[in-house]
N, CA, C and O atoms as a printed pandas DataFrame, in Angstrom:
     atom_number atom_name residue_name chain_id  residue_number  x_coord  y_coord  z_coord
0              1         N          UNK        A               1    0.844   -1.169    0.000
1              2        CA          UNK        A               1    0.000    0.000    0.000
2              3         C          UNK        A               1    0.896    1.240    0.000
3              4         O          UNK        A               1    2.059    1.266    0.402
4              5         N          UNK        A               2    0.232    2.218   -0.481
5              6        CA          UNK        A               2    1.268    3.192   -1.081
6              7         C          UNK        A               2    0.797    4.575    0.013
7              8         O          UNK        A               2   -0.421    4.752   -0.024
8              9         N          UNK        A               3    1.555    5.571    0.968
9             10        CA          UNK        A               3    0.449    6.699    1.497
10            11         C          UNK        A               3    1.555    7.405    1.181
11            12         O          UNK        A               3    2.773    7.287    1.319
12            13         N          UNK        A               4    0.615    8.348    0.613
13            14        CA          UNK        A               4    1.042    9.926    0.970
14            15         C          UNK        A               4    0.748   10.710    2.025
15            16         O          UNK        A               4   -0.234   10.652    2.766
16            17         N          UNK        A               5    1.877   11.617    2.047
17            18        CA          UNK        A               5    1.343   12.556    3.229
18            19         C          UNK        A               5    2.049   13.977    2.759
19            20         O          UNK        A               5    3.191   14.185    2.349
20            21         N          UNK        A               6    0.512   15.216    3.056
21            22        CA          UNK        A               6    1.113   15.896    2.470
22            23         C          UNK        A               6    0.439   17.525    3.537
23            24         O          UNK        A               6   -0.674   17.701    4.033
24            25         N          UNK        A               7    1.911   18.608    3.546
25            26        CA          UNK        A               7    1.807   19.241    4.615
26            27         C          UNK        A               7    2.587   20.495    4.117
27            28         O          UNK        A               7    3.475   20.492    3.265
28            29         N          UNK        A               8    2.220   21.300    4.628
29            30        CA          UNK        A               8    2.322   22.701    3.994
30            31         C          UNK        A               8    4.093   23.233    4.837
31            32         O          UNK        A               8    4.253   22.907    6.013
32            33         N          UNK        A               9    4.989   23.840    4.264
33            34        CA          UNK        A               9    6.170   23.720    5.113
34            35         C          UNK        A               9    7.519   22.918    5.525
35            36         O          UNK        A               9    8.524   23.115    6.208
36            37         N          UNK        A              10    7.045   22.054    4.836
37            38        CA          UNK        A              10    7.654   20.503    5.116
38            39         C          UNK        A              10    9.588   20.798    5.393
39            40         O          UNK        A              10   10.229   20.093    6.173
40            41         N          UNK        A              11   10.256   22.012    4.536
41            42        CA          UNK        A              11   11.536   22.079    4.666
42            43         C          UNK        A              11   11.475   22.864    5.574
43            44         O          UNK        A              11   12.537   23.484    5.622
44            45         N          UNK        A              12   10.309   23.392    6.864
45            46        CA          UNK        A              12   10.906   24.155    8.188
46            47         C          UNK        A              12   10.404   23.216    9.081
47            48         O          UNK        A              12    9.306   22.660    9.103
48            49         N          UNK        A              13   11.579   23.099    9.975
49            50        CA          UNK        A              13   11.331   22.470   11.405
50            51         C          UNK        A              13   10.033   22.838   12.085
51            52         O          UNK        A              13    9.971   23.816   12.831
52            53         N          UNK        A              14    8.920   22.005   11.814
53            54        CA          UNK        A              14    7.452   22.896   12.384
54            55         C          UNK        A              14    6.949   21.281   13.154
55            56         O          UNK        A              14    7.121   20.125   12.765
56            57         N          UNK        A              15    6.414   21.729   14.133
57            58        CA          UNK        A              15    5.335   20.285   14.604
58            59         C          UNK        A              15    4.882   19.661   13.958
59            60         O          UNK        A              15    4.949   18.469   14.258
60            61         N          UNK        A              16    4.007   20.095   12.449
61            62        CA          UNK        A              16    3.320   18.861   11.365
62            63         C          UNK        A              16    4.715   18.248   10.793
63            64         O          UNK        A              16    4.676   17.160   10.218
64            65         N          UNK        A              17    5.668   18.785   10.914
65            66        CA          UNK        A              17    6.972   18.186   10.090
66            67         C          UNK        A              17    7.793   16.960   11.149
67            68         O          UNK        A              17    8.216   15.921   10.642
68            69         N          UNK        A              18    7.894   17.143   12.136
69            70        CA          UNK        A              18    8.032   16.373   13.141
70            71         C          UNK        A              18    6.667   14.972   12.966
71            72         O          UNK        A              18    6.869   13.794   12.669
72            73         N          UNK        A              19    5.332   15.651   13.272
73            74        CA          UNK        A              19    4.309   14.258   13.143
74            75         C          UNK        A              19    4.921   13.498   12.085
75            76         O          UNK        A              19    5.365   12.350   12.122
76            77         N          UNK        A              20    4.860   14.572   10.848
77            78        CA          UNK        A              20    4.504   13.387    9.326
78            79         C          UNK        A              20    5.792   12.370    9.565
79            80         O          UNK        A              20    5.495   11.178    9.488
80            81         N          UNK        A              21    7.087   12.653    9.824
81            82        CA          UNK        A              21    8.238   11.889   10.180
82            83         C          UNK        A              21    7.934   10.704   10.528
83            84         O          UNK        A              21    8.167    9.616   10.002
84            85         N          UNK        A              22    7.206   11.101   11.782
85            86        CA          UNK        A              22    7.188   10.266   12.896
86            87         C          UNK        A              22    6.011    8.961   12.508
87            88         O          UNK        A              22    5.980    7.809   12.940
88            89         N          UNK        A              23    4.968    9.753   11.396
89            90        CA          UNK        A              23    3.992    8.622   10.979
90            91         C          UNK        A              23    4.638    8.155   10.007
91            92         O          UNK        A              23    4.892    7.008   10.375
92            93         N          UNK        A              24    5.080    8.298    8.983
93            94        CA          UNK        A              24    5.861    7.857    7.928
94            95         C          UNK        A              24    6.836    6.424    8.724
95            96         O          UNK        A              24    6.604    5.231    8.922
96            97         N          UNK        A              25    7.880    7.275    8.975
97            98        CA          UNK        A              25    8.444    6.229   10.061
98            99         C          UNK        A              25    8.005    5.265   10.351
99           100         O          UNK        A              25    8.634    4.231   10.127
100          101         N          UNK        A              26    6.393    5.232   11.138
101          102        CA          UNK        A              26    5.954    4.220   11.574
102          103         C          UNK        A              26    5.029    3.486   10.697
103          104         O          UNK        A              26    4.623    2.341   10.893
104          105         N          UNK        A              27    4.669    4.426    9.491
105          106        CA          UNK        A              27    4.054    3.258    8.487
106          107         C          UNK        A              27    5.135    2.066    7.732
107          108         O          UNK        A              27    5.004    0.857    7.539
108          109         N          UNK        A              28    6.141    2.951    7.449
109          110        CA          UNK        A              28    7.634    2.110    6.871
110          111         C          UNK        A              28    7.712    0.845    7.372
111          112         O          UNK        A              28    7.659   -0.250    6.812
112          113         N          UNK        A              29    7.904    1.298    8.999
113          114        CA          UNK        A              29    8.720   -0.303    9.584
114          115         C          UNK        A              29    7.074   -1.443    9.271
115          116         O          UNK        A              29    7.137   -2.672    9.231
116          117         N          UNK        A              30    6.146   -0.873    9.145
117          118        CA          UNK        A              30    4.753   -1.679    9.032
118          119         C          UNK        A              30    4.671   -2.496    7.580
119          120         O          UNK        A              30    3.855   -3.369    7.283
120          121         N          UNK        A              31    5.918   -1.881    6.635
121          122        CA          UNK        A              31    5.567   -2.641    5.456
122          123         C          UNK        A              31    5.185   -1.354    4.667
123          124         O          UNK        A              31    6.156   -1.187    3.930
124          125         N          UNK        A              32    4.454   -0.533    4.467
125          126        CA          UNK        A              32    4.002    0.506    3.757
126          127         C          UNK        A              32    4.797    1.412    3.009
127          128         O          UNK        A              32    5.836    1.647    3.625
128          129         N          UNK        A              33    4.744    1.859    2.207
129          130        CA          UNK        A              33    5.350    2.391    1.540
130          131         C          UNK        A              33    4.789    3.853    1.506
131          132         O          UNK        A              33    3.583    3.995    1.305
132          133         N          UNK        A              34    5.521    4.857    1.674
133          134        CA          UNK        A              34    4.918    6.220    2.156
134          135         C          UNK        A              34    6.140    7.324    1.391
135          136         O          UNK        A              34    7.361    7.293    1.237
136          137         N          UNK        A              35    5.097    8.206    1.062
137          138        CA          UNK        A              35    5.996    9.370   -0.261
138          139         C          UNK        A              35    5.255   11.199    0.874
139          140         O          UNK        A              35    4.110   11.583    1.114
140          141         N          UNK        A              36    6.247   11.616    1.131
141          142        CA          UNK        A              36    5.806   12.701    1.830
142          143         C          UNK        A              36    5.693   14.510    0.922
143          144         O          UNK        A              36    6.734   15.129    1.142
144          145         N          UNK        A              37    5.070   15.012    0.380
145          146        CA          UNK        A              37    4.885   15.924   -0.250
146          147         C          UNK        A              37    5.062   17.700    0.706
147          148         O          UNK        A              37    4.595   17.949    1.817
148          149         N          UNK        A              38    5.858   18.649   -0.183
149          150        CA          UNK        A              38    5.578   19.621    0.731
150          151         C          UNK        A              38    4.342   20.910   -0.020
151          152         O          UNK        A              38    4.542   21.684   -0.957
152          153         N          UNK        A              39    3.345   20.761    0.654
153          154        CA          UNK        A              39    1.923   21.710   -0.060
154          155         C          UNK        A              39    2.441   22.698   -0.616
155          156         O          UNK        A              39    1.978   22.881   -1.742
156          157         N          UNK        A              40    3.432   23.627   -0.219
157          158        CA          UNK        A              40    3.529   25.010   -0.045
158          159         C          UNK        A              40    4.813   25.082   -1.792
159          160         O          UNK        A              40    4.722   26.143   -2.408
160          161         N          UNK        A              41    5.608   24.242   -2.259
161          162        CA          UNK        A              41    5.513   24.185   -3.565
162          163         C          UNK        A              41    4.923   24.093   -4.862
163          164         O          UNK        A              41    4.521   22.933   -4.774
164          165         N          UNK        A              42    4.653   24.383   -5.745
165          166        CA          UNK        A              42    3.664   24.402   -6.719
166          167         C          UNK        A              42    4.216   22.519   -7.797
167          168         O          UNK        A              42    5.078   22.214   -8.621
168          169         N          UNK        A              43    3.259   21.914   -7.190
169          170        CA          UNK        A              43    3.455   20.525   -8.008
170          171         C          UNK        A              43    2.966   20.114   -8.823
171          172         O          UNK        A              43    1.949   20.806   -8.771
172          173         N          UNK        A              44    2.762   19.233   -9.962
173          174        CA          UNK        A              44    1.818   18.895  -10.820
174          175         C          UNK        A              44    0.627   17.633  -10.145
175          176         O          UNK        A              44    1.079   16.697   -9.486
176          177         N          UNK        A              45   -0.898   17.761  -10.406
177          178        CA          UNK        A              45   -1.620   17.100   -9.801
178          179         C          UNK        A              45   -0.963   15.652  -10.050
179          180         O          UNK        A              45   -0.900   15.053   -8.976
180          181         N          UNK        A              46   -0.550   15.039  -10.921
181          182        CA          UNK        A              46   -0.428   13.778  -11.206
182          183         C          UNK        A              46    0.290   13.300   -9.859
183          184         O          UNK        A              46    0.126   12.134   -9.500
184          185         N          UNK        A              47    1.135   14.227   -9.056
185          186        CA          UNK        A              47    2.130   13.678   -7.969
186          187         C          UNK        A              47    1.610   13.295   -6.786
187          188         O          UNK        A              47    2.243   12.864   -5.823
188          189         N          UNK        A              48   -0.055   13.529   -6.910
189          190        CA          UNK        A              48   -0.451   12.902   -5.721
190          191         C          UNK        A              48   -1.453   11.907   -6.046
191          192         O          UNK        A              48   -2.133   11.340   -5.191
192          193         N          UNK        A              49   -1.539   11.690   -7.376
193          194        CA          UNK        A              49   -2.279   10.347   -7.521
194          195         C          UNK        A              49   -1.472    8.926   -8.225
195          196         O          UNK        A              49   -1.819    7.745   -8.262
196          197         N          UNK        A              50   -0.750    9.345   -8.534
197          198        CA          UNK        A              50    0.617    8.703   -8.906
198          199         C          UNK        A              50    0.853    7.031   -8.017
199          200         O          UNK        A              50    1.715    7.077   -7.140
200          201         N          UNK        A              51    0.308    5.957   -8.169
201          202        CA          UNK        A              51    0.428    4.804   -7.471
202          203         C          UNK        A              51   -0.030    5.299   -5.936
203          204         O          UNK        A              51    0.727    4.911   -5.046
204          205         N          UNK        A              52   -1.081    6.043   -5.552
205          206        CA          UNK        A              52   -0.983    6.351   -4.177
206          207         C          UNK        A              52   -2.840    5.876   -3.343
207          208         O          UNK        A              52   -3.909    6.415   -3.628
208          209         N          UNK        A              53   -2.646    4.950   -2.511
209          210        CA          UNK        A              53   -3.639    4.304   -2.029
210          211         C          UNK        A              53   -4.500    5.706   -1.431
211          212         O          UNK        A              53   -5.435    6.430   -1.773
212          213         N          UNK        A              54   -3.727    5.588   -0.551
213          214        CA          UNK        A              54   -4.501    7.021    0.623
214          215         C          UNK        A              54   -3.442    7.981    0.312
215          216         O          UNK        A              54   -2.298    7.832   -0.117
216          217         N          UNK        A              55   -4.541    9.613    0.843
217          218        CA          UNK        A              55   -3.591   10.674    0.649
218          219         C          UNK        A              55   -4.387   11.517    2.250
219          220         O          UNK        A              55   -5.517   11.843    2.615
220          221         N          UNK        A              56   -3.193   11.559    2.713
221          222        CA          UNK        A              56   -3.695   12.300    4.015
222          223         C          UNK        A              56   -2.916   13.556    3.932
223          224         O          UNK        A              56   -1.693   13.635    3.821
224          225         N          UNK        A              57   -3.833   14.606    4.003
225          226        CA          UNK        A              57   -3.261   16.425    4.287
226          227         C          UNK        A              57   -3.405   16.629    5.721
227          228         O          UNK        A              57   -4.230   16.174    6.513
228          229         N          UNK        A              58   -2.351   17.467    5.887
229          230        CA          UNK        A              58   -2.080   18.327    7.225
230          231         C          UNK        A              58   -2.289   19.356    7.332
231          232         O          UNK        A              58   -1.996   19.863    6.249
232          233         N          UNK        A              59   -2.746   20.312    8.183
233          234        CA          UNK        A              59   -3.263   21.559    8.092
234          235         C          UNK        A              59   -4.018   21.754    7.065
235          236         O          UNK        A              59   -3.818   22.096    5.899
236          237         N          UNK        A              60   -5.262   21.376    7.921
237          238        CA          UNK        A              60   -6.862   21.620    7.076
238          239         C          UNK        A              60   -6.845   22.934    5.632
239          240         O          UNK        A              60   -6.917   22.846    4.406
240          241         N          UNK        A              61   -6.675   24.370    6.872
241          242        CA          UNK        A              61   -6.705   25.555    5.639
242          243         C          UNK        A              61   -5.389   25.273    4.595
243          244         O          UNK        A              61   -5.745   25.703    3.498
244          245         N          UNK        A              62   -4.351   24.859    4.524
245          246        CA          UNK        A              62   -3.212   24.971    3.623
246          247         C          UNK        A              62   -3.649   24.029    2.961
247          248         O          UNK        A              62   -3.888   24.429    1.822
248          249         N          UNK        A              63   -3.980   22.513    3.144
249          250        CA          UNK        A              63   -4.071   21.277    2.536
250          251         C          UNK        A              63   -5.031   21.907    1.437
251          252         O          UNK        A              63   -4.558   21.932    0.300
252          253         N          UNK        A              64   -6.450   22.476    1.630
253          254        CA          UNK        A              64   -7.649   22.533    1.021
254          255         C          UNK        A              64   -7.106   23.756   -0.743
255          256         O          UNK        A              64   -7.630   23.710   -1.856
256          257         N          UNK        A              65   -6.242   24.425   -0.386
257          258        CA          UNK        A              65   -5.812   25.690   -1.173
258          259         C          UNK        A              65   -5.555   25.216   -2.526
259          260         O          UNK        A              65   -5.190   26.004   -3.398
């Protein structure tokens, strides 16, 4: 299973940057395979549907933009 996780900020030391780590991390050792995105760059849509089971956003107002 493939997750994304995706969070506005991702290259500053912020608390959602610490969580996503820390869930990533713990989906990894589970077998999962996990691709972490940073919102606040301008990406092409394909990069979050791209082989990706679930897509979980962080920070509701940034995620939704």
């Amino acid at each position: 299973m493939h997750v994304t996780l995706v969070l506005p900020f991702y290259d500053q030391q912020r608390g959602n940057t610490i969580t996503v780590n820390r869930i990533s991390s713990s989906l990894r050792s589970r077998g999962l395979k996990t691709k972490i995105i940073n919102a606040t760059q301008h990406l092409p849509q394909t990069t979050l549907t791209e082989s990706t089971n679930i897509i979980h956003g962080f920070h509701a107002y940034q995620f939704q933009q």
